[in-house]
Short mmCIF file of C-alpha atoms in Angstrom, two decimals:
data_model
loop_
_atom_site.label_atom_id
_atom_site.label_comp_id
_atom_site.label_asym_id
_atom_site.label_seq_id
_atom_site.Cartn_x
_atom_site.Cartn_y
_atom_site.Cartn_z
CA MET G 1 -104.52 -81.32 -47.53
CA LYS G 2 -104.59 -79.24 -50.73
CA LEU G 3 -102.68 -76.46 -48.97
CA SER G 4 -100.09 -78.92 -47.65
CA THR G 5 -99.64 -80.40 -51.10
CA LYS G 6 -99.24 -76.93 -52.58
CA CYS G 7 -96.65 -76.00 -49.94
CA LEU G 8 -94.79 -79.23 -50.57
CA LEU G 9 -94.70 -78.65 -54.32
CA THR G 10 -93.54 -75.07 -53.79
CA THR G 11 -90.76 -76.29 -51.50
CA PHE G 12 -89.63 -78.92 -54.01
CA GLY G 13 -89.81 -76.38 -56.82
CA THR G 14 -87.70 -73.88 -54.88
CA ALA G 15 -85.15 -76.55 -53.95
CA ALA G 16 -84.92 -77.68 -57.58
CA ALA G 17 -84.43 -74.09 -58.78
CA VAL G 18 -81.70 -73.46 -56.21
CA GLY G 19 -80.03 -76.75 -57.10
CA MET G 20 -80.08 -75.89 -60.79
CA ALA G 21 -78.73 -72.39 -60.15
CA TYR G 22 -75.95 -73.88 -58.03
CA ALA G 23 -74.98 -76.37 -60.74
CA VAL G 24 -74.97 -73.67 -63.43
CA GLN G 25 -72.92 -71.27 -61.29
CA ARG G 26 -70.38 -73.94 -60.34
CA LYS G 27 -69.94 -74.99 -63.98
CA ALA G 28 -69.41 -71.35 -64.95
CA ASN G 29 -66.81 -70.97 -62.19
CA GLN G 30 -65.04 -74.11 -63.36
CA ARG G 31 -64.87 -72.79 -66.93
CA LYS G 32 -63.26 -69.57 -65.71
CA GLN G 33 -60.53 -71.58 -63.98
CA ARG G 34 -59.48 -73.45 -67.11
CA PHE G 35 -56.17 -72.63 -68.73
CA ASP G 36 -56.33 -71.49 -72.35
CA HIS G 37 -53.05 -72.96 -73.51
CA ASP G 38 -50.79 -75.95 -73.06
CA THR G 39 -48.48 -74.39 -70.49
CA GLY G 40 -51.24 -74.08 -67.88
CA PHE G 41 -50.54 -76.31 -64.91
CA GLU G 42 -52.56 -77.52 -61.93
CA LEU G 43 -51.46 -80.03 -59.32
CA LYS G 44 -53.49 -81.20 -56.33
CA GLU G 45 -51.50 -83.39 -54.01
CA TYR G 46 -50.84 -84.71 -50.53
CA ARG G 47 -47.25 -84.45 -49.31
CA MET G 48 -45.67 -85.97 -46.24
CA ILE G 49 -44.73 -82.82 -44.35
CA ASN G 50 -43.29 -82.86 -40.85
CA GLY G 51 -44.69 -86.31 -40.09
CA ILE G 52 -48.21 -86.06 -41.57
CA GLN G 53 -49.88 -85.89 -44.99
CA GLN G 54 -50.67 -82.28 -45.92
CA TYR G 55 -52.71 -80.97 -48.85
CA LEU G 56 -51.34 -78.58 -51.49
CA VAL G 57 -52.77 -77.08 -54.68
CA HIS G 58 -50.40 -75.60 -57.28
CA ARG G 59 -51.72 -73.48 -60.17
CA THR G 60 -49.93 -71.43 -62.83
CA GLU G 61 -50.02 -70.52 -66.50
CA ASN G 62 -46.30 -71.24 -66.69
CA ASP G 63 -44.35 -73.31 -64.17
CA GLU G 64 -41.33 -71.08 -64.73
CA ASN G 65 -43.20 -68.24 -62.99
CA PRO G 66 -41.88 -67.31 -59.54
CA VAL G 67 -43.46 -69.37 -56.76
CA LEU G 68 -45.86 -67.63 -54.36
CA LEU G 69 -46.79 -69.68 -51.27
CA VAL G 70 -50.03 -68.43 -49.69
CA LEU G 71 -50.50 -68.86 -45.93
CA HIS G 72 -54.21 -68.73 -45.13
CA GLY G 73 -55.90 -67.17 -42.12
CA GLY G 74 -57.76 -68.54 -39.15
CA PRO G 75 -56.03 -70.37 -37.75
CA GLY G 76 -57.99 -73.22 -39.28
CA GLU G 77 -59.75 -71.37 -42.14
CA SER G 78 -58.68 -72.72 -45.52
CA ALA G 79 -58.57 -70.42 -48.55
CA MET G 80 -59.57 -73.23 -50.92
CA PRO G 81 -63.29 -72.27 -51.16
CA THR G 82 -62.57 -68.59 -51.91
CA ARG G 83 -59.27 -68.42 -53.78
CA TYR G 84 -61.00 -68.66 -57.17
CA LEU G 85 -62.57 -65.24 -56.54
CA TYR G 86 -59.23 -63.48 -57.01
CA GLN G 87 -56.43 -65.90 -57.81
CA ARG G 88 -56.96 -66.75 -61.49
CA GLU G 89 -55.27 -63.53 -62.68
CA TRP G 90 -52.38 -64.09 -60.27
CA GLU G 91 -51.56 -67.32 -62.11
CA LYS G 92 -50.44 -65.35 -65.18
CA TYR G 93 -47.50 -64.02 -63.16
CA PHE G 94 -46.90 -66.51 -60.33
CA THR G 95 -46.97 -70.19 -59.60
CA VAL G 96 -49.48 -69.94 -56.75
CA VAL G 97 -49.44 -72.64 -54.10
CA ASN G 98 -52.20 -72.92 -51.51
CA TRP G 99 -51.81 -75.17 -48.50
CA ASP G 100 -54.38 -76.52 -46.04
CA GLN G 101 -52.37 -76.18 -42.83
CA ARG G 102 -52.41 -78.93 -40.21
CA LEU G 103 -55.81 -79.29 -38.53
CA CYS G 104 -57.42 -77.51 -41.47
CA GLY G 105 -59.38 -78.53 -44.58
CA LYS G 106 -58.22 -81.64 -46.39
CA THR G 107 -55.12 -81.91 -44.25
CA LEU G 108 -57.40 -82.30 -41.25
CA GLN G 109 -59.64 -84.70 -43.15
CA ILE G 110 -56.88 -87.14 -44.08
CA ASN G 111 -55.51 -87.04 -40.52
CA ALA G 112 -58.91 -87.12 -38.78
CA ASP G 113 -58.10 -90.29 -36.84
CA GLN G 114 -55.33 -88.47 -34.97
CA LYS G 115 -56.80 -84.96 -34.76
CA GLU G 116 -56.97 -84.89 -30.94
CA GLU G 117 -53.32 -85.87 -30.67
CA LEU G 118 -52.30 -83.31 -33.31
CA ALA G 119 -54.34 -80.60 -31.59
CA SER G 120 -52.72 -81.23 -28.21
CA SER G 121 -49.26 -80.65 -29.67
CA LEU G 122 -50.09 -77.76 -32.04
CA THR G 123 -47.63 -74.85 -31.73
CA LEU G 124 -46.43 -71.92 -33.78
CA ASP G 125 -42.95 -73.46 -33.98
CA GLN G 126 -44.42 -76.65 -35.41
CA LEU G 127 -46.22 -74.71 -38.13
CA ILE G 128 -43.07 -72.76 -38.89
CA GLU G 129 -41.32 -76.09 -39.49
CA ASP G 130 -44.22 -77.25 -41.67
CA THR G 131 -43.75 -74.08 -43.71
CA ARG G 132 -40.01 -74.69 -43.98
CA GLU G 133 -40.51 -78.22 -45.34
CA ILE G 134 -43.11 -77.04 -47.87
CA CYS G 135 -40.87 -74.16 -48.89
CA ASP G 136 -37.99 -76.58 -49.50
CA VAL G 137 -40.25 -78.91 -51.52
CA LEU G 138 -41.31 -76.01 -53.74
CA ARG G 139 -37.78 -74.67 -54.16
CA ALA G 140 -36.63 -78.09 -55.36
CA GLN G 141 -39.69 -78.82 -57.50
CA TYR G 142 -39.56 -75.52 -59.39
CA HIS G 143 -35.77 -75.11 -59.33
CA GLN G 144 -35.96 -71.77 -57.55
CA ASP G 145 -33.48 -70.81 -54.86
CA LYS G 146 -36.01 -68.57 -53.10
CA ILE G 147 -39.79 -68.12 -53.20
CA PHE G 148 -42.33 -65.43 -52.32
CA ILE G 149 -44.43 -65.79 -49.16
CA LEU G 150 -47.85 -64.15 -48.71
CA GLY G 151 -49.47 -64.33 -45.28
CA HIS G 152 -53.08 -63.31 -44.68
CA SER G 153 -54.41 -62.56 -41.18
CA TRP G 154 -53.25 -65.46 -38.95
CA GLY G 155 -51.08 -66.43 -41.94
CA SER G 156 -49.25 -63.12 -41.47
CA VAL G 157 -48.18 -64.27 -38.00
CA LEU G 158 -46.87 -67.54 -39.44
CA GLY G 159 -45.30 -65.81 -42.44
CA THR G 160 -43.56 -63.11 -40.41
CA MET G 161 -42.09 -65.55 -37.92
CA PHE G 162 -41.04 -67.88 -40.75
CA ILE G 163 -39.11 -65.21 -42.66
CA ARG G 164 -37.42 -64.09 -39.44
CA LYS G 165 -36.17 -67.64 -38.84
CA TYR G 166 -35.49 -68.73 -42.44
CA PRO G 167 -34.76 -65.61 -44.53
CA ASP G 168 -32.39 -67.55 -46.80
CA ARG G 169 -35.38 -69.31 -48.43
CA VAL G 170 -37.49 -66.21 -49.11
CA LYS G 171 -37.35 -63.76 -52.00
CA ALA G 172 -39.83 -61.34 -50.36
CA TYR G 173 -42.73 -61.32 -47.92
CA VAL G 174 -46.22 -59.82 -48.37
CA GLY G 175 -48.42 -59.24 -45.32
CA VAL G 176 -52.20 -58.85 -45.83
CA GLY G 177 -54.39 -58.18 -42.81
CA GLN G 178 -51.06 -58.06 -41.01
CA VAL G 179 -51.12 -58.97 -37.33
CA VAL G 180 -48.64 -57.09 -35.13
CA SER G 181 -50.05 -57.65 -31.65
CA MET G 182 -52.95 -60.00 -30.94
CA ARG G 183 -53.90 -58.10 -27.80
CA ARG G 184 -53.75 -54.64 -29.42
CA ASN G 185 -55.75 -55.96 -32.37
CA GLU G 186 -58.56 -57.08 -30.11
CA GLU G 187 -58.46 -53.94 -27.94
CA THR G 188 -58.54 -51.60 -30.95
CA GLY G 189 -61.15 -53.58 -32.87
CA TYR G 190 -63.39 -53.73 -29.80
CA GLN G 191 -63.15 -49.99 -29.15
CA LYS G 192 -63.88 -49.24 -32.81
CA VAL G 193 -67.06 -51.31 -32.95
CA LEU G 194 -68.18 -49.90 -29.58
CA GLN G 195 -67.69 -46.40 -31.01
CA LYS G 196 -69.71 -47.31 -34.12
CA ALA G 197 -72.56 -48.70 -32.03
CA ARG G 198 -72.66 -45.54 -29.89
CA ILE G 199 -72.68 -43.28 -32.95
CA ALA G 200 -75.54 -45.34 -34.39
CA GLY G 201 -77.49 -44.97 -31.17
CA ALA G 202 -77.77 -48.76 -30.91
CA ASP G 203 -78.11 -49.02 -27.13
CA HIS G 204 -78.71 -52.77 -27.21
CA ASP G 205 -75.45 -53.35 -29.10
CA VAL G 206 -73.57 -50.98 -26.77
CA GLN G 207 -74.79 -52.84 -23.70
CA ARG G 208 -74.00 -56.20 -25.25
CA LEU G 209 -70.44 -55.08 -25.98
CA LEU G 210 -69.96 -53.55 -22.53
CA ALA G 211 -71.10 -56.84 -21.00
CA LEU G 212 -68.00 -58.49 -22.51
CA THR G 213 -65.54 -56.51 -20.40
CA PRO G 214 -62.80 -57.13 -19.61
CA TYR G 215 -61.99 -57.54 -23.29
CA PRO G 216 -59.70 -59.03 -24.29
CA GLN G 217 -59.00 -61.37 -21.41
CA THR G 218 -55.46 -62.13 -20.37
CA GLN G 219 -55.93 -65.85 -21.01
CA PHE G 220 -57.43 -67.31 -24.17
CA ASP G 221 -59.98 -69.95 -23.16
CA GLN G 222 -63.44 -70.99 -24.27
CA GLU G 223 -64.95 -67.92 -22.60
CA MET G 224 -62.61 -65.63 -24.53
CA MET G 225 -63.38 -67.47 -27.77
CA ASP G 226 -67.11 -66.96 -27.15
CA LYS G 227 -66.55 -63.26 -26.48
CA MET G 228 -64.46 -62.93 -29.64
CA MET G 229 -67.26 -64.47 -31.71
CA VAL G 230 -69.67 -61.84 -30.32
CA VAL G 231 -67.22 -59.05 -31.20
CA ARG G 232 -66.76 -60.46 -34.72
CA ARG G 233 -70.52 -60.59 -35.27
CA MET G 234 -70.77 -56.96 -34.14
CA GLN G 235 -67.84 -55.96 -36.33
CA ARG G 236 -69.51 -57.57 -39.32
CA LYS G 237 -72.76 -55.75 -38.52
CA TYR G 238 -70.93 -52.41 -38.63
CA HIS G 239 -68.82 -53.37 -41.69
CA LEU G 240 -65.57 -53.59 -39.76
CA ALA G 241 -64.77 -57.29 -40.35
CA ALA G 242 -64.95 -59.84 -43.15
CA PRO G 243 -68.65 -60.42 -43.90
CA ILE G 244 -70.53 -63.69 -43.69
CA SER G 245 -73.38 -62.83 -46.05
CA LEU G 246 -75.65 -64.90 -48.27
CA LYS G 247 -73.54 -63.74 -51.22
CA ALA G 248 -70.30 -64.84 -49.52
CA LEU G 249 -71.84 -68.19 -48.56
CA TRP G 250 -73.09 -68.75 -52.10
CA GLN G 251 -69.65 -67.93 -53.51
CA MET G 252 -68.01 -70.47 -51.19
CA LEU G 253 -70.58 -73.17 -51.93
CA ALA G 254 -70.12 -72.65 -55.68
CA ALA G 255 -66.33 -72.92 -55.49
CA PRO G 256 -65.20 -74.73 -58.66
CA ASP G 257 -63.08 -77.40 -56.99
CA VAL G 258 -64.91 -77.95 -53.71
CA ASN G 259 -67.39 -80.76 -54.24
CA PRO G 260 -70.67 -80.92 -52.29
CA GLY G 261 -69.31 -83.95 -50.46
CA GLU G 262 -66.46 -81.78 -49.17
CA PHE G 263 -68.62 -79.03 -47.65
CA SER G 264 -68.19 -80.46 -44.16
CA VAL G 265 -64.41 -80.39 -44.64
CA TYR G 266 -64.35 -76.65 -45.24
CA PHE G 267 -67.43 -75.27 -43.54
CA ASN G 268 -67.74 -77.30 -40.33
CA LEU G 269 -64.94 -75.52 -38.49
CA ASP G 270 -63.93 -76.78 -35.04
CA PHE G 271 -62.01 -73.95 -33.39
CA LYS G 272 -61.54 -76.06 -30.27
CA LEU G 273 -58.83 -77.89 -32.19
CA GLN G 274 -57.02 -74.56 -32.56
CA LEU G 275 -57.37 -73.61 -28.89
CA PRO G 276 -53.78 -74.53 -27.85
CA LEU G 277 -52.42 -72.40 -30.69
CA LEU G 278 -54.79 -69.53 -29.94
CA GLN G 279 -53.68 -69.62 -26.31
CA GLU G 280 -50.07 -69.35 -27.45
CA LEU G 281 -50.90 -66.48 -29.80
CA THR G 282 -52.53 -64.40 -27.05
CA GLY G 283 -49.08 -63.06 -26.21
CA PHE G 284 -47.92 -62.62 -29.80
CA ASP G 285 -46.40 -59.16 -30.20
CA LEU G 286 -43.99 -58.14 -32.94
CA GLU G 287 -43.37 -54.87 -31.12
CA ALA G 288 -41.48 -56.83 -28.47
CA LEU G 289 -38.98 -58.04 -31.10
CA ASP G 290 -36.31 -56.18 -33.02
CA ARG G 291 -37.54 -54.63 -36.25
CA HIS G 292 -34.75 -55.84 -38.52
CA TYR G 293 -35.73 -58.04 -41.48
CA GLU G 294 -33.32 -59.70 -43.89
CA VAL G 295 -35.82 -59.93 -46.76
CA PRO G 296 -37.94 -57.31 -48.53
CA VAL G 297 -41.21 -56.71 -46.66
CA TYR G 298 -44.42 -55.41 -48.20
CA TYR G 299 -47.78 -54.76 -46.54
CA LEU G 300 -50.98 -54.59 -48.60
CA LEU G 301 -53.66 -53.38 -46.20
CA GLY G 302 -57.36 -52.67 -46.58
CA ASP G 303 -58.28 -49.19 -45.41
CA GLN G 304 -61.54 -50.55 -43.96
CA ASP G 305 -59.95 -53.44 -42.06
CA TRP G 306 -60.68 -53.27 -38.34
CA GLN G 307 -60.53 -57.02 -37.79
CA THR G 308 -56.76 -56.71 -37.93
CA PRO G 309 -56.74 -52.92 -37.56
CA TYR G 310 -54.63 -51.41 -40.29
CA PRO G 311 -53.41 -48.39 -38.23
CA ILE G 312 -51.51 -50.78 -35.93
CA ALA G 313 -49.72 -52.36 -38.89
CA GLN G 314 -49.00 -48.91 -40.38
CA GLU G 315 -47.43 -47.71 -37.14
CA TYR G 316 -45.28 -50.84 -36.79
CA PHE G 317 -44.24 -50.84 -40.45
CA ALA G 318 -42.87 -47.31 -40.23
CA GLY G 319 -40.17 -48.52 -37.87
CA ILE G 320 -39.00 -51.72 -39.56
CA GLU G 321 -35.66 -52.10 -41.34
CA ALA G 322 -35.56 -54.24 -44.48
CA PRO G 323 -33.61 -54.37 -47.76
CA ARG G 324 -36.74 -52.97 -49.40
CA LYS G 325 -40.12 -52.16 -47.95
CA GLN G 326 -43.39 -50.63 -49.07
CA LEU G 327 -46.86 -50.31 -47.61
CA ILE G 328 -49.85 -49.90 -49.91
CA LEU G 329 -53.21 -48.96 -48.43
CA ILE G 330 -55.96 -50.39 -50.64
CA PRO G 331 -59.08 -48.20 -50.76
CA ASN G 332 -62.53 -49.55 -49.96
CA ALA G 333 -61.13 -52.91 -48.88
CA GLY G 334 -61.60 -54.71 -45.60
CA HIS G 335 -60.04 -57.77 -44.04
CA ASN G 336 -60.49 -59.92 -47.17
CA THR G 337 -58.56 -57.34 -49.13
CA MET G 338 -57.93 -59.42 -52.26
CA ILE G 339 -61.63 -60.32 -52.55
CA ASP G 340 -62.87 -56.78 -51.94
CA GLN G 341 -60.55 -55.18 -54.53
CA PRO G 342 -59.08 -57.97 -56.71
CA GLU G 343 -57.78 -55.79 -59.56
CA PHE G 344 -56.24 -53.16 -57.29
CA PHE G 345 -54.72 -55.89 -55.14
CA LEU G 346 -53.12 -57.70 -58.08
CA ASN G 347 -51.69 -54.47 -59.45
CA ALA G 348 -50.19 -53.75 -56.02
CA LEU G 349 -48.86 -57.30 -55.73
CA ARG G 350 -47.17 -57.08 -59.12
CA ALA G 351 -45.80 -53.63 -58.33
CA VAL G 352 -44.02 -54.77 -55.19
CA LEU G 353 -42.92 -58.28 -56.25
CA LEU G 354 -42.25 -57.99 -59.98
CA ALA G 355 -41.05 -54.40 -60.41
#
């Protein structure tokens, strides 16, 4: 009984200490996000976009700064819990707008009663039209004829296809973790992690990876999703993909504007809702399209990114035609390039967009 009581008190004490550390860290993060002067501006809002309410967050030190619309990855993985890790300095130079895409984050939450219906009709074209409406809202709101678009990972698919269809609305495009071919990405990333496992002499990992063949599959279904999750776990183990570590989890939980009551919104991801879109994206391949772009195109790539393998994007980029183009390889950065090297990334972003 005494031992049980002692264990119980230890457990309560540990929980209290963690809870206090969390509260202190979150308050500190909130202080860092405050604006120091009267021109600082933050707006959190729902907008009726393409038939449903969608969630946007605008932040800037001066609302006359050029607008930068950020298209998050996934699909289905909001940037809201992590943007504070790198974005605060961006807001000195840009009006940064983050958007929870349909079936993601707070946009999913407010439309939860129709999520199955929305999932069944989810397409790339639909998301392109969502982007167009948001782009037009921002152009009107900030009195800017054109805005910047930044696409990360899956967001680079959406961003690239958007600027190809609606170049008249875009000042320039920045691709981060740029996807060129979904199939080549998976083939190359799989071979790289298999090579790493063999070099490490990790026979168990090698056999587990070989058991996934054929990889990738021609069709994207639940089996392929399960295989992809195994590959991602292996890639993280060998430092080839964005990590899911205790540090990363703590950083997300302590996000300054994600309340504890919203954890399920951002951390209980249901990729089954994205399955129709993922099936469509299986055949996505920019190499099958012409390489002419009507807007400036910039790639900021992590030189350790094998989740969206940077050599594929480098090879493709060399052949594109655009009014201006530049590729910057960011050292010691992986798939979450702006988190891994925030200062280097911002300097590169300013160099290409504000020079």
